[in-house]
XYZ file of C-alpha atoms in Angstrom:
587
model
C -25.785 -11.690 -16.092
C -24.420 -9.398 -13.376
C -23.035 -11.783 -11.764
C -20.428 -12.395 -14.787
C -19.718 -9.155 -14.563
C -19.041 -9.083 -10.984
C -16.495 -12.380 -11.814
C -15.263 -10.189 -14.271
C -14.603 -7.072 -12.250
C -11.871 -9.029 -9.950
C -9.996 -9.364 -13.139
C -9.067 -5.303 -12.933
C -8.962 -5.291 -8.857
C -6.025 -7.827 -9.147
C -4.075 -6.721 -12.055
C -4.013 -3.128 -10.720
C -3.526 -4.305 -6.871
C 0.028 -2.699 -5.500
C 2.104 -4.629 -3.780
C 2.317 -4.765 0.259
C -1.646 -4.389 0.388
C -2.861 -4.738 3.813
C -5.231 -7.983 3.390
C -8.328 -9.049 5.768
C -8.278 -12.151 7.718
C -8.695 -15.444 5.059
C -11.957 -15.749 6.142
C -15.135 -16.809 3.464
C -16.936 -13.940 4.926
C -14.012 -11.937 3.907
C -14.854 -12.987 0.437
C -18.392 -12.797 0.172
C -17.554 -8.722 1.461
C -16.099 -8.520 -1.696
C -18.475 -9.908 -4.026
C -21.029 -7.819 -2.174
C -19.060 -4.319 -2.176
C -18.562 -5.394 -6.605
C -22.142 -6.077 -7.021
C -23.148 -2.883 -5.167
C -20.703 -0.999 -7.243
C -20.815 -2.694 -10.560
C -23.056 -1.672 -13.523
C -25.730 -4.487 -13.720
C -24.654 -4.753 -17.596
C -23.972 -8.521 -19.562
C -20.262 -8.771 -19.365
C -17.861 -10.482 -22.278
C -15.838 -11.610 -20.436
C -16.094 -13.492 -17.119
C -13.624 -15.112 -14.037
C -11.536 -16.680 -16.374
C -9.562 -13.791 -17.419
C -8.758 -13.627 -13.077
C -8.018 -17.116 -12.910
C -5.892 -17.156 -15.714
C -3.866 -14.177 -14.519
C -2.935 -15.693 -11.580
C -1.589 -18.770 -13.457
C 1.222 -19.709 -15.380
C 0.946 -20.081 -18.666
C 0.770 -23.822 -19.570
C -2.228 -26.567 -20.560
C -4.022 -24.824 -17.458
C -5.021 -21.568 -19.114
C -5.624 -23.308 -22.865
C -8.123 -25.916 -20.923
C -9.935 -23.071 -18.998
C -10.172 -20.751 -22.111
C -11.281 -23.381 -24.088
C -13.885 -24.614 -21.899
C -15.485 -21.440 -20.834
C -14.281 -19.234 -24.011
C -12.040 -16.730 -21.571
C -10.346 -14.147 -23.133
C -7.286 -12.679 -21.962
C -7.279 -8.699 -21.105
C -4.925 -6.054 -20.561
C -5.034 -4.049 -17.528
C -5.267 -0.962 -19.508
C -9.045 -2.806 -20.619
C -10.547 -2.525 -17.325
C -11.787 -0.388 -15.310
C -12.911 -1.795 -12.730
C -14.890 0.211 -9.408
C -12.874 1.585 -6.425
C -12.677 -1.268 -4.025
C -11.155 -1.040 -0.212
C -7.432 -1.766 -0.192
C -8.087 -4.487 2.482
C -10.777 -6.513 0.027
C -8.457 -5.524 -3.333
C -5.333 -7.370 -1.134
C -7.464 -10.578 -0.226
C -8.552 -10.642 -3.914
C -5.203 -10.589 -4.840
C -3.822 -13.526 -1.461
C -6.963 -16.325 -2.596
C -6.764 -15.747 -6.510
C -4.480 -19.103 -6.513
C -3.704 -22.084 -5.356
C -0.742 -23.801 -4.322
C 1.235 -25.965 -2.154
C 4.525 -25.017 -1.120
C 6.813 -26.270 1.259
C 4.498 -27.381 3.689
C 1.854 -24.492 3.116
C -1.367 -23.946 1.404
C -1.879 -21.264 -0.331
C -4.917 -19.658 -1.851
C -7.393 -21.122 0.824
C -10.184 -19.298 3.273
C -11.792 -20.383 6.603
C -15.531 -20.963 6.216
C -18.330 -20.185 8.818
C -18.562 -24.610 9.426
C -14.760 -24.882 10.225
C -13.447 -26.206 6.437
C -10.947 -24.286 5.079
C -11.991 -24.193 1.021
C -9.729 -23.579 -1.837
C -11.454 -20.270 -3.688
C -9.482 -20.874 -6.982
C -11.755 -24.080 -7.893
C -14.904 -22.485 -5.837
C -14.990 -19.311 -8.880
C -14.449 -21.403 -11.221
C -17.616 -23.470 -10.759
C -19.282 -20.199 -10.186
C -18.309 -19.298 -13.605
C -19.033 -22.317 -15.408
C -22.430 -22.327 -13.907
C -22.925 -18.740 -14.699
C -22.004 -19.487 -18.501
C -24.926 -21.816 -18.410
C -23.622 -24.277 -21.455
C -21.739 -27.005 -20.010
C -21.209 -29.821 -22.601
C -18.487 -28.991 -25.094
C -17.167 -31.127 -27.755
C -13.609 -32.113 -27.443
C -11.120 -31.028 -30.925
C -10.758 -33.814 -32.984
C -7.029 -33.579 -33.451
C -4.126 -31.955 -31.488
C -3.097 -28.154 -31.993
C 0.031 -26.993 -31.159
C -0.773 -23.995 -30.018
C -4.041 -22.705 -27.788
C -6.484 -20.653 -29.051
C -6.021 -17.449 -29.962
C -6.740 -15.135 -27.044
C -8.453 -12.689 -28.978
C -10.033 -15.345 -31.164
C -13.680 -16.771 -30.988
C -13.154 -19.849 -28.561
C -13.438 -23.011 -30.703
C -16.492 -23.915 -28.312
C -18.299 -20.716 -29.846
C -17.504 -21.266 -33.234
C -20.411 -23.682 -33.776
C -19.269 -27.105 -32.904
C -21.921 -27.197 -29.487
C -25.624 -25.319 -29.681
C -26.318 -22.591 -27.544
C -28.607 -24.763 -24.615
C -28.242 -25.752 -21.665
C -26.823 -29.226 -21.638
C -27.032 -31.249 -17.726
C -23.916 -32.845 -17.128
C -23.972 -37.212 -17.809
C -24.292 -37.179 -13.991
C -26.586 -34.852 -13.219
C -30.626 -35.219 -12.928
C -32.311 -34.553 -15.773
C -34.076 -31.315 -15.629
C -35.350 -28.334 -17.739
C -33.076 -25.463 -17.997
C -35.325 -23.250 -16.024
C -35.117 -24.569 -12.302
C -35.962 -22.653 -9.599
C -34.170 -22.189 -6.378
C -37.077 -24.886 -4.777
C -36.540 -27.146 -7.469
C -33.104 -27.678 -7.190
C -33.456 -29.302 -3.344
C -34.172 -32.582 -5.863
C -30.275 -33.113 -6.149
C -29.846 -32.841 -2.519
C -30.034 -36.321 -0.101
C -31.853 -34.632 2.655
C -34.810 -36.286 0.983
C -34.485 -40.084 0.983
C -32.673 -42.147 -1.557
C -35.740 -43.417 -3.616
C -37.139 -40.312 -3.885
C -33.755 -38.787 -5.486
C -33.619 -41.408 -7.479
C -29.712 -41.780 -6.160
C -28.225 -44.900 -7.794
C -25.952 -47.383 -6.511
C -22.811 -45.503 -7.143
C -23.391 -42.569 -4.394
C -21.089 -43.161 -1.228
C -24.297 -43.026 0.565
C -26.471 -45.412 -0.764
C -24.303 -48.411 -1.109
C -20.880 -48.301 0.662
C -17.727 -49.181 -1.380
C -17.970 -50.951 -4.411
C -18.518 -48.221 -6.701
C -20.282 -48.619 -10.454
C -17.340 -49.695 -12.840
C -17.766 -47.874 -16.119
C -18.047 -49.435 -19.496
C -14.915 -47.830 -20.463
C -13.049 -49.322 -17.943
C -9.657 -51.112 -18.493
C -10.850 -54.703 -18.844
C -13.487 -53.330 -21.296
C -13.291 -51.464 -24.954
C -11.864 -48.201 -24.132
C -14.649 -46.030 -26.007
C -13.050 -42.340 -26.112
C -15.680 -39.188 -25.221
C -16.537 -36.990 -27.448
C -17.502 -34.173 -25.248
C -16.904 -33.005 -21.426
C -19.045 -30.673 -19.286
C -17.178 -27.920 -18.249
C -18.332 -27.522 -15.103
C -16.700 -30.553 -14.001
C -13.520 -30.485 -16.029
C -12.384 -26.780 -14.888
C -13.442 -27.456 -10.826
C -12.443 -31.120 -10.126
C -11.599 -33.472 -13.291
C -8.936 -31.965 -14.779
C -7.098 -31.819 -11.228
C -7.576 -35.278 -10.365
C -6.462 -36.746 -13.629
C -3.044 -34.563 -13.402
C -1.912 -35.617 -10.274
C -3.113 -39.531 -10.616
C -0.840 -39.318 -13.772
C 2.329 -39.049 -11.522
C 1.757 -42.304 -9.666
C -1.642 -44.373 -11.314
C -0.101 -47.388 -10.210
C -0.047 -46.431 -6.396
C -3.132 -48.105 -4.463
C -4.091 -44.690 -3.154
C -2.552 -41.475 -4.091
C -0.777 -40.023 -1.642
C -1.989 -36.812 0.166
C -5.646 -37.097 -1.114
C -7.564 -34.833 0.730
C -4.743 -33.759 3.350
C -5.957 -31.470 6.358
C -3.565 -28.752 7.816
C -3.888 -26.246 11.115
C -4.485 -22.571 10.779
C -2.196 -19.805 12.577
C -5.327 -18.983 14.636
C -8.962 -19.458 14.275
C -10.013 -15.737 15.430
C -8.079 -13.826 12.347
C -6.504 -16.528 10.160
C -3.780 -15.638 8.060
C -1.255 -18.785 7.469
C -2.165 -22.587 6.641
C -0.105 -25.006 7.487
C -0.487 -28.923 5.840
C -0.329 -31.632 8.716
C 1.333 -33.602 5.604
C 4.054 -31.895 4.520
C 4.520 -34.064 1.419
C 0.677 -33.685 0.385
C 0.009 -33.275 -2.984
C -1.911 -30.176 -4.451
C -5.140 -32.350 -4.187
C -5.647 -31.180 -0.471
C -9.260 -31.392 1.542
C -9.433 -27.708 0.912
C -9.075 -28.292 -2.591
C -11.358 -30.944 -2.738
C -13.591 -29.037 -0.890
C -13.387 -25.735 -3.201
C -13.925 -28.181 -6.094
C -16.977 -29.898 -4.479
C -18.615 -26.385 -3.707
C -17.612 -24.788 -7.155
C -19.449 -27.878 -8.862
C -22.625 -27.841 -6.569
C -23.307 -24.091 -6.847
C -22.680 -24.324 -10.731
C -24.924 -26.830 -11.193
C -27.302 -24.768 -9.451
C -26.680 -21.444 -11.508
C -26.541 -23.518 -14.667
C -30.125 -24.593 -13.393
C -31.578 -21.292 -12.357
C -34.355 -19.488 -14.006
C -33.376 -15.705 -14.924
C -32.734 -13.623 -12.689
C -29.843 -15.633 -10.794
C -29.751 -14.651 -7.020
C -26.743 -12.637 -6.602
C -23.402 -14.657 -5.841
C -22.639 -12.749 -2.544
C -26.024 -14.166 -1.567
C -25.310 -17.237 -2.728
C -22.424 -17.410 -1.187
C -23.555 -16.226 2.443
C -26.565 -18.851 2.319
C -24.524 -21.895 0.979
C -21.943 -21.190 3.672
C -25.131 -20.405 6.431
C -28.073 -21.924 7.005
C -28.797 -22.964 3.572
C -29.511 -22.533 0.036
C -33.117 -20.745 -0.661
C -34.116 -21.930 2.943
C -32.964 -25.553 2.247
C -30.518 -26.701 5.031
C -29.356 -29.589 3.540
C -28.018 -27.220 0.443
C -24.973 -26.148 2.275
C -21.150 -26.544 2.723
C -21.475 -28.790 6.144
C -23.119 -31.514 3.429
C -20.828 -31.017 0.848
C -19.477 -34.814 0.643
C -23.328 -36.129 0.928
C -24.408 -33.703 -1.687
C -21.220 -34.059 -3.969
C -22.213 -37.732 -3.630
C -26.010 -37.237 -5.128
C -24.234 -35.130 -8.202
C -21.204 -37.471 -8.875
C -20.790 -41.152 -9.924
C -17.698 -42.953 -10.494
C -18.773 -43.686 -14.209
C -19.482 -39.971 -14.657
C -16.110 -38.704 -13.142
C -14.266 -41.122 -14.939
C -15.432 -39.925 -18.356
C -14.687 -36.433 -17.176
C -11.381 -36.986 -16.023
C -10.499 -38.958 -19.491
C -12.000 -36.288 -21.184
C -9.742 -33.591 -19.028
C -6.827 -35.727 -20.146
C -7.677 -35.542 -23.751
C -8.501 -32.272 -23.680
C -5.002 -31.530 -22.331
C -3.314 -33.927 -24.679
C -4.511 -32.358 -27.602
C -4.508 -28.131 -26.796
C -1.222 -28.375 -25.338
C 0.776 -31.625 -26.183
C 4.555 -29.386 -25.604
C 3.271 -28.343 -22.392
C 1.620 -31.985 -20.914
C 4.331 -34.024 -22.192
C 3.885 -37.226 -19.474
C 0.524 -37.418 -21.101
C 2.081 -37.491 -24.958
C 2.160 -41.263 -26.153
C -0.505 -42.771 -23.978
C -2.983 -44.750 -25.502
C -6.787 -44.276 -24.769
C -6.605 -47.527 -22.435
C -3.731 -46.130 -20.522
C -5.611 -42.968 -19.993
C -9.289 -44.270 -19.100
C -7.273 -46.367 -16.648
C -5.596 -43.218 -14.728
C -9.185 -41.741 -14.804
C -10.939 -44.929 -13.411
C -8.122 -45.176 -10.605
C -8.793 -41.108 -9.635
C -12.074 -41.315 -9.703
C -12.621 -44.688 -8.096
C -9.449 -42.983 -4.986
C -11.596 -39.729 -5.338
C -15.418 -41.250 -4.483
C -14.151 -44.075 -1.679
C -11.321 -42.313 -0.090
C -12.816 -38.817 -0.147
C -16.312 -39.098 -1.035
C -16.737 -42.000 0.931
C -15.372 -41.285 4.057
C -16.870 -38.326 7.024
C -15.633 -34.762 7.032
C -13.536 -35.195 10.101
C -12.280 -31.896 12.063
C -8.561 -31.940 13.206
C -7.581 -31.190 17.144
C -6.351 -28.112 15.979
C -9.659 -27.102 14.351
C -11.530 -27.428 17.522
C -8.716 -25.923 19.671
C -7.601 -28.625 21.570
C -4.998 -28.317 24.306
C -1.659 -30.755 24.359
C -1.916 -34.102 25.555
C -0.881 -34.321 28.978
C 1.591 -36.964 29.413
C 2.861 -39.361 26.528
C -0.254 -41.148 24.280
C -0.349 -44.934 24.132
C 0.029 -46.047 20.611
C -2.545 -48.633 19.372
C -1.894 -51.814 17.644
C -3.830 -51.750 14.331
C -6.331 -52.545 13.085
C -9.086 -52.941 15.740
C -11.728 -55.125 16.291
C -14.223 -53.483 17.601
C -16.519 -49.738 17.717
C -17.877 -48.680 21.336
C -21.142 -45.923 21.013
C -21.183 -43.496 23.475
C -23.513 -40.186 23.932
C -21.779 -37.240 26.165
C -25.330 -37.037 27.981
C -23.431 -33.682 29.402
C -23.527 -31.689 26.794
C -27.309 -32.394 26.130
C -28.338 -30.463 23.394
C -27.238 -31.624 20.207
C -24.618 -29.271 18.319
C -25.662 -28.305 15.266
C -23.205 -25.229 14.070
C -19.123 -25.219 14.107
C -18.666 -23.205 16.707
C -21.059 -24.829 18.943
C -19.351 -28.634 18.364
C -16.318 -26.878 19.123
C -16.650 -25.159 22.657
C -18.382 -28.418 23.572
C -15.230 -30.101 22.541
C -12.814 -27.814 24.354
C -15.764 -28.280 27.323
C -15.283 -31.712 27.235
C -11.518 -31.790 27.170
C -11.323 -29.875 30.036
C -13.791 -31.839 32.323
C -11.176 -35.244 30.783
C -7.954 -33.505 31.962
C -8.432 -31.251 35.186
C -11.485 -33.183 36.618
C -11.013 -36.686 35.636
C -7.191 -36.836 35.363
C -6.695 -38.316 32.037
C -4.328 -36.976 29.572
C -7.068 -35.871 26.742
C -10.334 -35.965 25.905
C -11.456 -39.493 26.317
C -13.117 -40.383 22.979
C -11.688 -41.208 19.740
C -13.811 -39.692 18.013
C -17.212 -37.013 18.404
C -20.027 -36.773 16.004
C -21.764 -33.569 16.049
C -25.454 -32.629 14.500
C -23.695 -30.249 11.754
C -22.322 -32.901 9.787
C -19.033 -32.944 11.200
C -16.860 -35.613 12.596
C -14.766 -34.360 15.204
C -11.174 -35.620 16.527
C -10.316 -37.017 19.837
C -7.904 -39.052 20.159
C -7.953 -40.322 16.714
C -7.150 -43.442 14.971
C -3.494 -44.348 16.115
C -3.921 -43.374 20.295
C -5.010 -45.283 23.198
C -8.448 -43.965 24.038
C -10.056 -42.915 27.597
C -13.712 -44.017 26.604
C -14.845 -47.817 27.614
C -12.872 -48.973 30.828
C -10.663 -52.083 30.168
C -11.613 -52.333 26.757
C -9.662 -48.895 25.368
C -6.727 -50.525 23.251
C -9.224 -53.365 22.011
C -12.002 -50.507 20.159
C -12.508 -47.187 18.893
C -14.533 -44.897 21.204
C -16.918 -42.973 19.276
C -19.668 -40.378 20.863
C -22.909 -38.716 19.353
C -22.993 -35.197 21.451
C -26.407 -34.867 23.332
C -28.243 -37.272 25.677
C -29.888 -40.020 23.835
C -32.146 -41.447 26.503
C -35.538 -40.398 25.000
C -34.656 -39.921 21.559
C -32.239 -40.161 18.503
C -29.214 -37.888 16.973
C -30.028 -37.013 13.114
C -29.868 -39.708 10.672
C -26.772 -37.934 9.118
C -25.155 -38.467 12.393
C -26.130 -42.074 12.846
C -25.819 -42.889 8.755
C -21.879 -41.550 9.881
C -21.148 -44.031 12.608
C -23.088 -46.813 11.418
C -21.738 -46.703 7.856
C -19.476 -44.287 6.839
C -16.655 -43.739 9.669
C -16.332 -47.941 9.849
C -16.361 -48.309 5.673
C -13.964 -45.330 5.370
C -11.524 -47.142 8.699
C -12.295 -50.957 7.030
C -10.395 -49.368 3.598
C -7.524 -47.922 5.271
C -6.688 -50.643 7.369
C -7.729 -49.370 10.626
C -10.489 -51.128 11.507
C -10.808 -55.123 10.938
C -13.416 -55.945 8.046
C -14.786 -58.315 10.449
C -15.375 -55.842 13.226
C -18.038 -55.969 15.463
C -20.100 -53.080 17.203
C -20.853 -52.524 20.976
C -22.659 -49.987 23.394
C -20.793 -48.636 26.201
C -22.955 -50.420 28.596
C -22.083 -53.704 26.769
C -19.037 -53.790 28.688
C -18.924 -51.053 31.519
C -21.934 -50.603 34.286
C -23.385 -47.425 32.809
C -26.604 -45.677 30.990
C -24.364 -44.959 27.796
C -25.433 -44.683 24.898
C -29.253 -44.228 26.542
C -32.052 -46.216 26.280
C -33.465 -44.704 22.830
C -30.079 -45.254 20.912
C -29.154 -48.435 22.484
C -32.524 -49.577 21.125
C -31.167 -48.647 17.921
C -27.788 -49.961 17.790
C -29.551 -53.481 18.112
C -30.784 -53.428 15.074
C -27.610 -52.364 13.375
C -25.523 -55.161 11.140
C -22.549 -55.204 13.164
C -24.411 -54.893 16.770
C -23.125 -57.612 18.522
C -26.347 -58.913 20.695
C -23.798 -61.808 22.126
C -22.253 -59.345 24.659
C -25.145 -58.215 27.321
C -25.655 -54.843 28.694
C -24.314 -54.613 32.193
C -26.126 -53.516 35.377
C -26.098 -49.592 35.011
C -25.099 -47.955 38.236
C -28.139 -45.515 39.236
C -27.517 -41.510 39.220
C -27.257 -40.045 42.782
C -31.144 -38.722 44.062
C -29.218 -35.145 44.074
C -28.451 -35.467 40.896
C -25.210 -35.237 38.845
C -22.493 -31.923 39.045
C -21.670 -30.338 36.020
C -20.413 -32.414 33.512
C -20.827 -35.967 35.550
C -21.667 -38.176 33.327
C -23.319 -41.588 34.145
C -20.521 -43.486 32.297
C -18.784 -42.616 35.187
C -16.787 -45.700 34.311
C -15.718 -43.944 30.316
C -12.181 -45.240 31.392
């Protein structure tokens, strides 16, 4: 239970925090220095009270704070309560600069860089920390409205008998025992394949699109829940079904999972939305939500004693969770996937919605009036926008992620939507990437050979796929590409990093161009639903994509075998220069 206490301990750190701290750079490391320098200095002692009291404090008051207390029985505390362990002014500022989020003109607030290049929300991150921590997670909703919330110094209604004091796994979740141990818990990760995870139809990477429709959907008898698991509602549910309320009508929300450019990479200190009008349901949200929900569910799983969160932390955000590489943030949307359906969500996010219907109705009044069917109809709609438009679609890095230079010149626009998706591999770099900043100097390496040796005005590709589970951005979706020589306004250019002439890139990778990148560009309208798929030497005398992944793409779907491969010019006996690739032809 010290890590409760630890949650707990921020509480005092940012209610006694003087203004014009000096803060460190927004960096996750940053964060995990704090929890570390807390759990060094903090009495290893069960603590009453947990992260809600911080989150709450940083809040105003409104259906918010009732919700959280409610759900994970926080109690509100006056500074003169705590006393909390000296901390460094530097780590006491940052705990004050992340302890909310928030969107405001143009910037996002309350956000953090993390080791794999996503910036991550830390607001919905410690909440999930806390509702795993609590261990209980299904909570019956009241039965009637109350005017007012819960008394902050009263027994939470969820403690006052109405749910047993178990362990409950979340509608969605695998069924398990309550005592799981760090080994265990790799069984609701997808490194594994499908039929051994026993993933169902309704995870974005099992079937794409067409998601489960729930029982309870609008067509059907709206059948209200009875009970919500907390972890869920306080880290993603009841966010999604608030701002899907404004507009449920809209085909896809606007600013769902919006991306945004830091100041600088090296010490980052401002982030700035590449959507001004995004809504608060940002990629860094979504991805503070998605992490906050996976770790939970793991702490909520974990035998006694829990590893400590700094630990956590440092491995989910690393190489991996308990040694398990495919437990960390780089396969957030994959793992998120495993853990979530739409049927689940949706009950969630109706849930969320009663919740905040009935503890606050004065405070939530565009919910007041709305019928069960109008409200499991907002929650189908999120969660339906929330699995295919975020879910479903690749983590993709922005230019300014990477560090790309400016375009040289002015960019061609294209005329969407497209017909057609060319495979490439860079051959030069060879090695696969397979960590941030790794995918990212190859990027800038790549640029740089486009621009000062080749001539062109960018990096040639539209898009690069990288071994770490990133997508990264050429040219993007709405520019004239440099990749597949008289063919460039006709297709999409995408390129696996590494020379593919002897073998394959990971099956995350390929599962990414062969599935997810076309459903996620076939919804959006930039790729044709009857597009077809090509290998660079298809239409341009070249080696690209390489024998061993060529050999694949033929058995793909949308290969089309009707176009053949062209006569590949041969490499010169002394060999290619630096960075000479045998596409020599890419334009």
């Amino acid at each position: 239970m010290a890590g409760q206490g630890v949650l707990w301990v921020l509480l005092g750190l940012l209610l006694r925090l003087e203004p014009g701290t000096a803060t460190l750079p927004l960096v996750m490391d940053s964060v995990i220095q704090a929890l570390a320098e807390l759990e060094q200095k903090a009495p290893a002692t069960e603590a009453s009270h947990t992260a809600s009291a911080w989150l709450l404090s940083a809040q105003d008051s409104g259906p918010h704070d009732a919700l959280h207390h409610f759900l994970l029985e926080g109690r509100r505390l006056k500074a003169t309560e705590l006393d909390p362990p000296p901390l460094s002014p530097e780590l006491r500022g940052l705990a004050k600069e992340v302890a909310r989020h928030g969107v405001r003109d143009g910037q996002e607030h309350g956000v953090v860089l993390a080791p794999d290049g996503s910036t991550v929300a830390v607001q919905p991150l410690l909440a999930g920390l806390e509702a795993g921590l609590q261990g209980r997670r299904a909570v019956s909703l009241p039965l009637e409205s109350t005017a007012t919330p819960p008394d902050a110094r009263a027994p939470s209604p969820a403690a006052g008998g109405s749910v047993p004091d178990v362990r409950v796994p979340s509608p969605g979740c695998r069924d398990a025992s309550a005592d799981v141990t760090s080994t265990d818990a790799r069984a609701v990760f997808p490194n594994a394949r499908a039929a051994d995870l026993g993933i169902t139809a309704t995870s974005p990477d099992v079937r794409p699109g067409s998601p489960d429709v729930p029982a309870s959907s609008p067509g059907a008898k709206a059948e209200s829940p009875t009970t919500v698991d907390s972890l869920l509602v306080v880290t993603l549910a009841k966010d999604l079904g608030l701002t899907f309320l404004q507009g449920p009508q809209t085909l896809s929300h606007p600013g769902l999972g919006s991306e945004g450019c830091w100041d600088q990479l090296s010490a980052p200190r401002a982030f700035t939305l590449l959507d001004p009008q995004a809504s608060p349901l940002t990629t860094a949200f979504l991805n503070g939500a998605l992490d906050g929900a996976l770790l939970g569910d793991y702490l909520s799983r974990a035998s006694e004693p829990r590893p400590p969160l700094s630990r956590l932390l440092s491995q989910y955000y690393g190489a991996g969770v308990a040694g398990d590489p495919g437990f960390r943030s780089n396969f957030r949307r994959q793992n998120g996937g495993a853990l979530i359906s739409v049927p689940t969500l949706t009950q969630q996010v109706w849930g969320a919605l009663i919740l905040l219907q009935r503890l606050e109705p004065a405070q939530a009044p565009q919910l007041q009036g709305l019928s069960p069917e109008q409200l499991v109809q907002v929650a189908t709609h999120a969660s339906t926008e929330f699995m295919e438009a975020f879910l479903g679609c690749p983590a993709i890095h922005p230019r300014c992620r990477w560090g790309a230079a400016p375009y040289q010149g002015r960019p061609t626009p294209l005329q969407l939507p497209l017909g057609f998706l060319y495979v490439h591999h860079t051959y030069v770099p060879a090695p696969p990437c397979t960590a941030f900043e790794h995918c990212a100097r190859n990027m800038r390496s790549m640029q740089r050979f486009h621009q000062d040796t080749r001539g062109w005005g960018d990096i040639g590709y539209s898009f690069v796929v990288g071994s770490d589970g990133y997508v990264y951005e050429g040219r993007g979706w709405h520019w004239v590409g440099a990749h597949t020589r008289g063919h460039n306004s006709r297709g999409f250019g995408v390129a696996f990093v590494g020379n593919y002439t002897a073998e394959l890139p990971t099956e995350t990778a390929l599962r990414t161009v062969r599935d997810v990148l076309p459903r996620c560009a076939v919804r959006a309208g930039l790729l044709r639903p009857s597009y077809r798929l090509l290998g660079h030497r298809q239409l341009v005398p070249t080696t690209c994509p390489g024998d061993a992944l060529f050999d694949l793409l033929r058995t793909w779907p949308r290969f089309d075998a009707n176009v053949k491969p062209r006569t590949a010019r041969r490499a010169s006996r002394r060999g290619p220069p630096a960075m000479i690739l045998p596409a020599t032809d890419l334009q």
